[in-house]
PDB file of C-alpha atoms in Angstrom:
ATOM      1  CA  MET A   1     -11.681  -8.905  18.614  1.00 83.00           C
ATOM      2  CA  SER A   2     -11.459  -5.379  17.265  1.00 90.00           C
ATOM      3  CA  GLY A   3     -12.774  -4.404  13.874  1.00 91.00           C
ATOM      4  CA  PHE A   4      -9.199  -3.661  12.794  1.00 92.00           C
ATOM      5  CA  GLU A   5      -8.276  -7.290  13.432  1.00 92.00           C
ATOM      6  CA  GLN A   6     -11.406  -8.614  11.760  1.00 91.00           C
ATOM      7  CA  LEU A   7     -10.382  -6.810   8.576  1.00 93.00           C
ATOM      8  CA  LEU A   8      -6.848  -8.226   8.539  1.00 93.00           C
ATOM      9  CA  GLN A   9      -7.309 -11.925   9.304  1.00 88.00           C
ATOM     10  CA  GLY A  10      -7.019 -11.621  13.047  1.00 92.00           C
ATOM     11  CA  GLN A  11      -3.992  -9.323  13.116  1.00 94.00           C
ATOM     12  CA  LEU A  12      -3.775  -5.643  13.905  1.00 96.00           C
ATOM     13  CA  PRO A  13      -2.521  -3.571  10.972  1.00 97.00           C
ATOM     14  CA  LYS A  14       1.038  -2.327  11.261  1.00 98.00           C
ATOM     15  CA  LEU A  15       0.074   0.885   9.485  1.00 98.00           C
ATOM     16  CA  VAL A  16      -3.229   2.759   9.252  1.00 98.00           C
ATOM     17  CA  MET A  17      -3.428   5.608   6.735  1.00 98.00           C
ATOM     18  CA  PHE A  18      -6.177   8.215   7.082  1.00 98.00           C
ATOM     19  CA  ASP A  19      -7.815  10.810   4.904  1.00 98.00           C
ATOM     20  CA  LEU A  20      -8.481  14.131   6.663  1.00 98.00           C
ATOM     21  CA  ASP A  21     -11.500  16.170   5.498  1.00 97.00           C
ATOM     22  CA  GLY A  22     -14.740  14.262   5.900  1.00 97.00           C
ATOM     23  CA  THR A  23     -12.944  11.440   7.736  1.00 98.00           C
ATOM     24  CA  LEU A  24     -11.309  12.932  10.824  1.00 98.00           C
ATOM     25  CA  ILE A  25     -12.586  16.496  10.699  1.00 98.00           C
ATOM     26  CA  ASP A  26     -15.624  18.381   9.408  1.00 97.00           C
ATOM     27  CA  SER A  27     -13.963  21.285   7.612  1.00 97.00           C
ATOM     28  CA  VAL A  28     -16.865  22.286   5.335  1.00 96.00           C
ATOM     29  CA  PRO A  29     -17.906  25.425   7.283  1.00 97.00           C
ATOM     30  CA  ASP A  30     -14.439  26.996   7.071  1.00 97.00           C
ATOM     31  CA  LEU A  31     -13.931  25.907   3.452  1.00 97.00           C
ATOM     32  CA  ALA A  32     -17.308  27.374   2.554  1.00 97.00           C
ATOM     33  CA  THR A  33     -16.430  30.656   4.270  1.00 97.00           C
ATOM     34  CA  ALA A  34     -13.199  30.853   2.266  1.00 97.00           C
ATOM     35  CA  VAL A  35     -15.064  30.086  -0.967  1.00 98.00           C
ATOM     36  CA  GLU A  36     -17.665  32.773  -0.257  1.00 97.00           C
ATOM     37  CA  THR A  37     -14.930  35.307   0.539  1.00 97.00           C
ATOM     38  CA  MET A  38     -13.253  34.472  -2.766  1.00 98.00           C
ATOM     39  CA  LEU A  39     -16.479  34.797  -4.763  1.00 98.00           C
ATOM     40  CA  LEU A  40     -17.394  38.077  -3.050  1.00 97.00           C
ATOM     41  CA  LYS A  41     -14.011  39.611  -3.913  1.00 97.00           C
ATOM     42  CA  LEU A  42     -14.489  38.538  -7.519  1.00 97.00           C
ATOM     43  CA  GLY A  43     -18.005  39.990  -7.674  1.00 96.00           C
ATOM     44  CA  ARG A  44     -19.616  36.552  -7.968  1.00 95.00           C
ATOM     45  CA  PRO A  45     -22.810  35.330  -6.258  1.00 95.00           C
ATOM     46  CA  PRO A  46     -22.393  33.130  -3.167  1.00 96.00           C
ATOM     47  CA  ALA A  47     -22.204  29.361  -3.629  1.00 96.00           C
ATOM     48  CA  GLY A  48     -23.873  28.105  -0.449  1.00 96.00           C
ATOM     49  CA  ILE A  49     -22.458  25.603   2.022  1.00 96.00           C
ATOM     50  CA  GLU A  50     -24.255  22.588   0.529  1.00 96.00           C
ATOM     51  CA  ASN A  51     -22.706  23.192  -2.876  1.00 97.00           C
ATOM     52  CA  VAL A  52     -19.267  23.496  -1.306  1.00 96.00           C
ATOM     53  CA  ARG A  53     -19.875  20.212   0.509  1.00 95.00           C
ATOM     54  CA  MET A  54     -20.528  18.594  -2.866  1.00 95.00           C
ATOM     55  CA  TRP A  55     -17.482  20.133  -4.556  1.00 96.00           C
ATOM     56  CA  ILE A  56     -14.669  19.354  -2.099  1.00 95.00           C
ATOM     57  CA  GLY A  57     -12.457  16.287  -2.138  1.00 91.00           C
ATOM     58  CA  ASN A  58     -10.243  16.753  -5.195  1.00 93.00           C
ATOM     59  CA  GLY A  59      -7.948  19.477  -3.923  1.00 94.00           C
ATOM     60  CA  ALA A  60      -8.152  23.263  -3.693  1.00 96.00           C
ATOM     61  CA  PRO A  61      -7.549  24.093  -7.397  1.00 96.00           C
ATOM     62  CA  LEU A  62     -10.523  22.015  -8.531  1.00 96.00           C
ATOM     63  CA  LEU A  63     -12.707  23.284  -5.674  1.00 97.00           C
ATOM     64  CA  VAL A  64     -12.002  26.838  -6.806  1.00 97.00           C
ATOM     65  CA  ARG A  65     -12.786  25.997 -10.430  1.00 97.00           C
ATOM     66  CA  ARG A  66     -16.056  24.345  -9.413  1.00 97.00           C
ATOM     67  CA  ALA A  67     -16.999  27.409  -7.366  1.00 97.00           C
ATOM     68  CA  LEU A  68     -16.273  29.709 -10.308  1.00 97.00           C
ATOM     69  CA  ALA A  69     -18.273  27.512 -12.691  1.00 96.00           C
ATOM     70  CA  GLY A  70     -21.026  26.802 -10.181  1.00 95.00           C
ATOM     71  CA  ASN A  71     -20.993  23.094 -11.005  1.00 95.00           C
ATOM     72  CA  MET A  72     -19.082  19.838 -10.491  1.00 95.00           C
ATOM     73  CA  GLN A  73     -17.739  19.790 -14.036  1.00 94.00           C
ATOM     74  CA  ALA A  74     -15.863  23.084 -13.517  1.00 93.00           C
ATOM     75  CA  SER A  75     -16.409  23.834 -17.192  1.00 87.00           C
ATOM     76  CA  ASP A  76     -15.573  27.036 -19.100  1.00 88.00           C
ATOM     77  CA  VAL A  77     -13.327  28.540 -16.420  1.00 94.00           C
ATOM     78  CA  ASP A  78     -10.571  30.855 -17.583  1.00 94.00           C
ATOM     79  CA  ASP A  79      -7.149  29.691 -16.400  1.00 96.00           C
ATOM     80  CA  ALA A  80      -5.950  33.157 -15.424  1.00 96.00           C
ATOM     81  CA  GLU A  81      -9.127  33.817 -13.439  1.00 96.00           C
ATOM     82  CA  ALA A  82      -8.822  30.428 -11.735  1.00 97.00           C
ATOM     83  CA  GLU A  83      -5.239  31.183 -10.720  1.00 97.00           C
ATOM     84  CA  LYS A  84      -6.230  34.552  -9.249  1.00 97.00           C
ATOM     85  CA  ALA A  85      -9.228  32.996  -7.464  1.00 98.00           C
ATOM     86  CA  LEU A  86      -7.070  30.222  -6.006  1.00 97.00           C
ATOM     87  CA  GLU A  87      -4.719  32.779  -4.478  1.00 97.00           C
ATOM     88  CA  ILE A  88      -7.659  34.613  -2.889  1.00 98.00           C
ATOM     89  CA  PHE A  89      -9.123  31.347  -1.603  1.00 97.00           C
ATOM     90  CA  MET A  90      -5.821  30.181  -0.103  1.00 97.00           C
ATOM     91  CA  ASP A  91      -5.340  33.475   1.722  1.00 96.00           C
ATOM     92  CA  ALA A  92      -8.920  33.376   3.023  1.00 96.00           C
ATOM     93  CA  TYR A  93      -8.653  29.776   4.230  1.00 96.00           C
ATOM     94  CA  ASP A  94      -5.330  30.548   5.891  1.00 93.00           C
ATOM     95  CA  GLY A  95      -7.140  33.026   8.099  1.00 83.00           C
ATOM     96  CA  GLY A  96      -8.446  30.496  10.622  1.00 78.00           C
ATOM     97  CA  HIS A  97     -10.363  27.304  11.218  1.00 93.00           C
ATOM     98  CA  ASP A  98     -12.653  28.216  14.086  1.00 94.00           C
ATOM     99  CA  GLN A  99     -15.616  26.360  12.580  1.00 97.00           C
ATOM    100  CA  THR A 100     -13.768  23.103  11.901  1.00 98.00           C
ATOM    101  CA  THR A 101     -14.537  20.257  14.304  1.00 98.00           C
ATOM    102  CA  VAL A 102     -13.244  16.757  14.976  1.00 98.00           C
ATOM    103  CA  TYR A 103     -15.798  14.001  14.357  1.00 98.00           C
ATOM    104  CA  PRO A 104     -17.024  11.932  17.335  1.00 96.00           C
ATOM    105  CA  GLY A 105     -14.915   8.865  18.044  1.00 96.00           C
ATOM    106  CA  VAL A 106     -11.837  10.093  16.199  1.00 98.00           C
ATOM    107  CA  ARG A 107      -9.607  11.018  19.128  1.00 97.00           C
ATOM    108  CA  GLU A 108     -10.565   7.864  21.033  1.00 96.00           C
ATOM    109  CA  SER A 109      -9.746   5.686  18.028  1.00 97.00           C
ATOM    110  CA  LEU A 110      -6.404   7.355  17.332  1.00 98.00           C
ATOM    111  CA  LYS A 111      -5.429   7.035  20.989  1.00 97.00           C
ATOM    112  CA  TRP A 112      -6.340   3.334  20.932  1.00 96.00           C
ATOM    113  CA  LEU A 113      -4.238   2.688  17.832  1.00 97.00           C
ATOM    114  CA  GLN A 114      -1.321   4.584  19.333  1.00 97.00           C
ATOM    115  CA  LYS A 115      -1.566   2.522  22.497  1.00 96.00           C
ATOM    116  CA  GLN A 116      -1.419  -0.679  20.426  1.00 96.00           C
ATOM    117  CA  GLY A 117       1.777   0.505  18.738  1.00 97.00           C
ATOM    118  CA  VAL A 118       0.163   0.909  15.308  1.00 97.00           C
ATOM    119  CA  GLU A 119       1.878   3.487  13.091  1.00 98.00           C
ATOM    120  CA  MET A 120      -0.377   6.123  11.532  1.00 98.00           C
ATOM    121  CA  ALA A 121      -0.129   8.383   8.511  1.00 98.00           C
ATOM    122  CA  LEU A 122      -2.282  11.111   6.997  1.00 98.00           C
ATOM    123  CA  ILE A 123      -2.813  11.276   3.227  1.00 98.00           C
ATOM    124  CA  THR A 124      -5.014  14.143   2.099  1.00 98.00           C
ATOM    125  CA  ASN A 125      -5.725  16.185  -1.027  1.00 97.00           C
ATOM    126  CA  LYS A 126      -5.718  19.357   1.096  1.00 97.00           C
ATOM    127  CA  PRO A 127      -2.798  21.672   0.212  1.00 95.00           C
ATOM    128  CA  GLU A 128       0.326  20.826   2.184  1.00 94.00           C
ATOM    129  CA  ARG A 129       0.686  24.251   3.807  1.00 95.00           C
ATOM    130  CA  PHE A 130      -2.554  23.830   5.761  1.00 96.00           C
ATOM    131  CA  VAL A 131      -2.271  20.246   6.947  1.00 96.00           C
ATOM    132  CA  ALA A 132       0.225  20.157   9.834  1.00 94.00           C
ATOM    133  CA  PRO A 133      -0.953  23.466  11.380  1.00 94.00           C
ATOM    134  CA  LEU A 134      -4.583  22.329  11.160  1.00 96.00           C
ATOM    135  CA  LEU A 135      -3.784  18.969  12.759  1.00 97.00           C
ATOM    136  CA  ASP A 136      -2.030  20.723  15.619  1.00 95.00           C
ATOM    137  CA  GLU A 137      -4.934  23.153  15.984  1.00 95.00           C
ATOM    138  CA  MET A 138      -7.306  20.179  16.256  1.00 97.00           C
ATOM    139  CA  LYS A 139      -4.846  18.459  18.670  1.00 97.00           C
ATOM    140  CA  LEU A 140      -4.403  15.516  16.294  1.00 98.00           C
ATOM    141  CA  GLY A 141      -0.887  16.111  15.014  1.00 97.00           C
ATOM    142  CA  ARG A 142       0.888  13.948  17.586  1.00 97.00           C
ATOM    143  CA  PHE A 143      -0.733  10.795  16.250  1.00 98.00           C
ATOM    144  CA  PHE A 144       0.762  10.880  12.753  1.00 98.00           C
ATOM    145  CA  ARG A 145       4.314   9.953  11.847  1.00 97.00           C
ATOM    146  CA  TRP A 146       3.864  10.687   8.124  1.00 98.00           C
ATOM    147  CA  ILE A 147       1.835  13.487   6.573  1.00 97.00           C
ATOM    148  CA  VAL A 148       1.305  13.864   2.824  1.00 98.00           C
ATOM    149  CA  GLY A 149      -0.593  16.851   1.413  1.00 97.00           C
ATOM    150  CA  GLY A 150      -2.401  17.180  -1.877  1.00 95.00           C
ATOM    151  CA  ASP A 151       0.404  19.144  -3.552  1.00 95.00           C
ATOM    152  CA  THR A 152       3.283  17.317  -1.864  1.00 95.00           C
ATOM    153  CA  MET A 153       3.665  14.881  -4.735  1.00 96.00           C
ATOM    154  CA  PRO A 154       3.032  15.214  -8.462  1.00 95.00           C
ATOM    155  CA  GLN A 155       0.033  12.904  -8.003  1.00 95.00           C
ATOM    156  CA  LYS A 156      -2.878  13.097  -5.595  1.00 95.00           C
ATOM    157  CA  LYS A 157      -5.615  10.587  -4.728  1.00 98.00           C
ATOM    158  CA  PRO A 158      -7.118   8.591  -6.415  1.00 97.00           C
ATOM    159  CA  ASP A 159      -3.582   7.903  -7.627  1.00 98.00           C
ATOM    160  CA  PRO A 160      -2.045   5.450  -5.106  1.00 98.00           C
ATOM    161  CA  ALA A 161       1.460   7.017  -5.184  1.00 98.00           C
ATOM    162  CA  ALA A 162       1.186   8.521  -1.693  1.00 98.00           C
ATOM    163  CA  LEU A 163       0.023   5.206  -0.215  1.00 98.00           C
ATOM    164  CA  PHE A 164       2.940   3.358  -1.815  1.00 98.00           C
ATOM    165  CA  PHE A 165       5.308   6.044  -0.567  1.00 98.00           C
ATOM    166  CA  VAL A 166       4.132   5.855   3.041  1.00 98.00           C
ATOM    167  CA  MET A 167       4.152   2.047   3.066  1.00 98.00           C
ATOM    168  CA  LYS A 168       7.718   2.145   1.770  1.00 98.00           C
ATOM    169  CA  MET A 169       8.714   4.598   4.498  1.00 97.00           C
ATOM    170  CA  ALA A 170       7.037   2.437   7.154  1.00 98.00           C
ATOM    171  CA  GLY A 171       8.556  -0.789   5.815  1.00 98.00           C
ATOM    172  CA  VAL A 172       5.205  -2.573   5.555  1.00 98.00           C
ATOM    173  CA  THR A 173       3.282  -4.410   2.848  1.00 98.00           C
ATOM    174  CA  PRO A 174      -0.232  -3.644   1.580  1.00 98.00           C
ATOM    175  CA  ALA A 175      -1.469  -6.743   3.430  1.00 97.00           C
ATOM    176  CA  GLN A 176      -0.265  -5.185   6.707  1.00 98.00           C
ATOM    177  CA  SER A 177      -1.887  -1.825   6.007  1.00 98.00           C
ATOM    178  CA  LEU A 178      -5.334  -0.224   6.136  1.00 98.00           C
ATOM    179  CA  PHE A 179      -6.727   2.973   4.646  1.00 98.00           C
ATOM    180  CA  VAL A 180      -9.588   4.915   6.248  1.00 98.00           C
ATOM    181  CA  GLY A 181     -11.408   7.539   4.191  1.00 98.00           C
ATOM    182  CA  ASP A 182     -14.787   8.880   3.153  1.00 97.00           C
ATOM    183  CA  SER A 183     -14.779   9.326  -0.630  1.00 97.00           C
ATOM    184  CA  ARG A 184     -14.486   7.617  -3.978  1.00 96.00           C
ATOM    185  CA  ASN A 185     -10.938   8.946  -4.291  1.00 96.00           C
ATOM    186  CA  ASP A 186      -9.962   7.200  -1.066  1.00 98.00           C
ATOM    187  CA  VAL A 187     -11.485   3.867  -2.068  1.00 98.00           C
ATOM    188  CA  LEU A 188      -9.939   3.966  -5.535  1.00 98.00           C
ATOM    189  CA  ALA A 189      -6.500   4.836  -4.157  1.00 98.00           C
ATOM    190  CA  ALA A 190      -6.661   2.033  -1.599  1.00 98.00           C
ATOM    191  CA  LYS A 191      -7.775  -0.528  -4.178  1.00 98.00           C
ATOM    192  CA  ALA A 192      -5.041   0.533  -6.588  1.00 98.00           C
ATOM    193  CA  ALA A 193      -2.486   0.097  -3.793  1.00 98.00           C
ATOM    194  CA  GLY A 194      -3.854  -3.313  -2.796  1.00 98.00           C
ATOM    195  CA  VAL A 195      -4.840  -2.012   0.639  1.00 98.00           C
ATOM    196  CA  ARG A 196      -8.080  -2.783   2.475  1.00 98.00           C
ATOM    197  CA  CYS A 197     -10.270   0.300   2.843  1.00 98.00           C
ATOM    198  CA  VAL A 198     -12.757   1.344   5.514  1.00 98.00           C
ATOM    199  CA  ALA A 199     -15.108   4.200   4.604  1.00 98.00           C
ATOM    200  CA  LEU A 200     -16.986   6.569   6.901  1.00 98.00           C
ATOM    201  CA  SER A 201     -20.631   7.082   5.998  1.00 97.00           C
ATOM    202  CA  TYR A 202     -20.740  10.734   7.099  1.00 96.00           C
ATOM    203  CA  GLY A 203     -18.141  12.138   4.687  1.00 94.00           C
ATOM    204  CA  TYR A 204     -18.068  14.206   1.501  1.00 93.00           C
ATOM    205  CA  ASN A 205     -18.469  11.743  -1.360  1.00 94.00           C
ATOM    206  CA  HIS A 206     -19.968  14.380  -3.706  1.00 91.00           C
ATOM    207  CA  GLY A 207     -23.444  13.581  -2.409  1.00 90.00           C
ATOM    208  CA  ARG A 208     -23.262   9.846  -3.240  1.00 94.00           C
ATOM    209  CA  PRO A 209     -23.463   7.006  -0.682  1.00 96.00           C
ATOM    210  CA  ILE A 210     -19.941   5.740  -0.118  1.00 97.00           C
ATOM    211  CA  ALA A 211     -21.195   2.146  -0.142  1.00 96.00           C
ATOM    212  CA  GLU A 212     -21.571   2.501  -3.924  1.00 96.00           C
ATOM    213  CA  GLU A 213     -17.771   2.501  -4.184  1.00 96.00           C
ATOM    214  CA  SER A 214     -17.563  -0.963  -2.554  1.00 97.00           C
ATOM    215  CA  PRO A 215     -15.016  -0.376   0.212  1.00 97.00           C
ATOM    216  CA  ASP A 216     -14.213  -3.330   2.454  1.00 97.00           C
ATOM    217  CA  ALA A 217     -16.403  -1.876   5.210  1.00 96.00           C
ATOM    218  CA  VAL A 218     -18.651   1.145   5.797  1.00 97.00           C
ATOM    219  CA  ILE A 219     -18.979   2.449   9.348  1.00 96.00           C
ATOM    220  CA  ASP A 220     -20.678   5.400  11.031  1.00 96.00           C
ATOM    221  CA  ASN A 221     -18.065   6.038  13.732  1.00 96.00           C
ATOM    222  CA  LEU A 222     -14.382   5.123  13.939  1.00 96.00           C
ATOM    223  CA  GLN A 223     -14.941   3.574  17.349  1.00 96.00           C
ATOM    224  CA  GLU A 224     -16.792   0.730  15.665  1.00 95.00           C
ATOM    225  CA  LEU A 225     -13.366  -0.573  14.676  1.00 95.00           C
ATOM    226  CA  ILE A 226     -12.292  -0.631  18.298  1.00 90.00           C
ATOM    227  CA  ALA A 227     -15.439  -2.306  19.558  1.00 68.00           C
ATOM    228  CA  GLY A 228     -15.393  -5.033  16.884  1.00 62.00           C
ATOM    229  CA  CYS A 229     -18.795  -4.090  15.491  1.00 53.00           C
ATOM    230  CA  LEU A 230     -18.281  -5.284  11.928  1.00 54.00           C
ATOM    231  CA  ASP A 231     -21.080  -7.861  11.832  1.00 50.00           C
ATOM    232  CA  SER A 232     -19.991  -9.516   8.600  1.00 44.00           C
ATOM    233  CA  ALA A 233     -16.461 -10.278   9.781  1.00 40.00           C
ATOM    234  CA  PRO A 234     -15.661 -13.917  10.685  1.00 36.00           C
ATOM    235  CA  GLU A 235     -14.421 -15.078  14.058  1.00 37.00           C
ATOM    236  CA  ILE A 236     -10.647 -15.430  13.760  1.00 28.00           C
ATOM    237  CA  THR A 237      -8.073 -16.544  16.307  1.00 29.00           C
ATOM    238  CA  LEU A 238      -6.043 -13.569  17.438  1.00 28.00           C
ATOM    239  CA  GLY A 239      -2.355 -13.386  16.645  1.00 30.00           C
ATOM    240  CA  ALA A 240       0.374 -12.234  18.979  1.00 33.00           C
ATOM    241  CA  SER A 241      -0.195  -8.975  20.812  1.00 31.00           C
ATOM    242  CA  VAL A 242       1.353  -5.862  19.342  1.00 34.00           C
ATOM    243  CA  HIS A 243       3.232  -3.724  21.844  1.00 34.00           C
ATOM    244  CA  PRO A 244       3.770   0.010  21.558  1.00 33.00           C
ATOM    245  CA  SER A 245       7.005   0.922  19.819  1.00 36.00           C
ATOM    246  CA  GLN A 246       9.246   3.898  20.409  1.00 36.00           C
ATOM    247  CA  ARG A 247       8.260   6.621  17.979  1.00 36.00           C
ATOM    248  CA  ASP A 248      10.376   9.024  16.009  1.00 40.00           C
ATOM    249  CA  SER A 249       9.314  12.606  15.542  1.00 39.00           C
ATOM    250  CA  ILE A 250       6.563  13.310  13.015  1.00 46.00           C
ATOM    251  CA  VAL A 251       7.761  13.337   9.422  1.00 55.00           C
ATOM    252  CA  VAL A 252       5.919  15.896   7.305  1.00 57.00           C
ATOM    253  CA  VAL A 253       6.522  14.732   3.755  1.00 57.00           C
ATOM    254  CA  THR A 254       7.480  17.822   1.772  1.00 55.00           C
ATOM    255  CA  ARG A 255       8.049  18.325  -1.919  1.00 54.00           C
ATOM    256  CA  LYS A 256      11.811  18.459  -1.293  1.00 53.00           C
ATOM    257  CA  LEU A 257      11.785  15.070   0.413  1.00 57.00           C
ATOM    258  CA  TRP A 258       9.563  13.647  -2.298  1.00 51.00           C
ATOM    259  CA  MET A 259      12.047  14.560  -5.028  1.00 51.00           C
ATOM    260  CA  LYS A 260      14.782  12.704  -3.142  1.00 48.00           C
ATOM    261  CA  VAL A 261      12.847   9.446  -3.007  1.00 51.00           C
ATOM    262  CA  ILE A 262      10.760   9.489  -6.185  1.00 48.00           C
ATOM    263  CA  LYS A 263      13.142   7.232  -8.108  1.00 43.00           C
ATOM    264  CA  ALA A 264      13.295   4.645  -5.326  1.00 42.00           C
ATOM    265  CA  LEU A 265       9.513   4.803  -4.894  1.00 46.00           C
ATOM    266  CA  ALA A 266       8.906   4.229  -8.588  1.00 40.00           C
ATOM    267  CA  ARG A 267      11.119   1.146  -8.589  1.00 40.00           C
ATOM    268  CA  TRP A 268       9.414  -0.262  -5.487  1.00 42.00           C
ATOM    269  CA  ARG A 269       5.919   0.590  -6.752  1.00 41.00           C
ATOM    270  CA  TRP A 270       6.219  -1.385  -9.930  1.00 39.00           C
ATOM    271  CA  ARG A 271       7.722  -4.390  -8.165  1.00 37.00           C
ATOM    272  CA  ALA A 272       4.861  -4.469  -5.640  1.00 41.00           C
TER     273      ALA A 272
END
């Protein structure tokens, strides 16, 4: 029995939602390069890659504010300066992602889920404009039917709005879904949506062990879910096999689409 089935009472999930940075890809080197370029242009001292690793996870605007302040609290940052710095950072990060890598076990796990007919979505706090091109650059884009960026919706994780939205689009319930991430924001969003959460130990949880956030499972490699290596899971009789389904083209959830469905989502969210 796979780890996916052990988490959902012997059944494969119908939908698996993934975080991006720190879960599927290690993007810190390129993010740090963009931050250093921004600080240099503003006449500020460099931040260092380890500080950037601590600061990411809450979206680009807060990352930029933390870099300007030199701390997690992002205190005493002028709004006009932050806006100018964000523009510089976005342009710098748009320049390339040569140092970004896919974590071991990710491609194998996504291929396995695709073969089982499990739908997949990506929900990230990274700005929308970077997400689809980066996925294609990493050769991961073909796996995801739904993609939600950090500025796609009015809310971002840890708010569960994006999870509710994707589940609505997929026509599944929280009990049929799973979220895979690496940070406190991911765990909180999954819990608020009533979705089981698996956390990767190698991610960017602001320097804190992800186990402290009490996800349903902590693993070191996504392939552990394929191999059924979750020792604490009970032995459960497998349900019927899930066969691959015909897939539509990838749906990149844009702000325009979000505005069309926000009223329906709100009604569904509060009934769930």
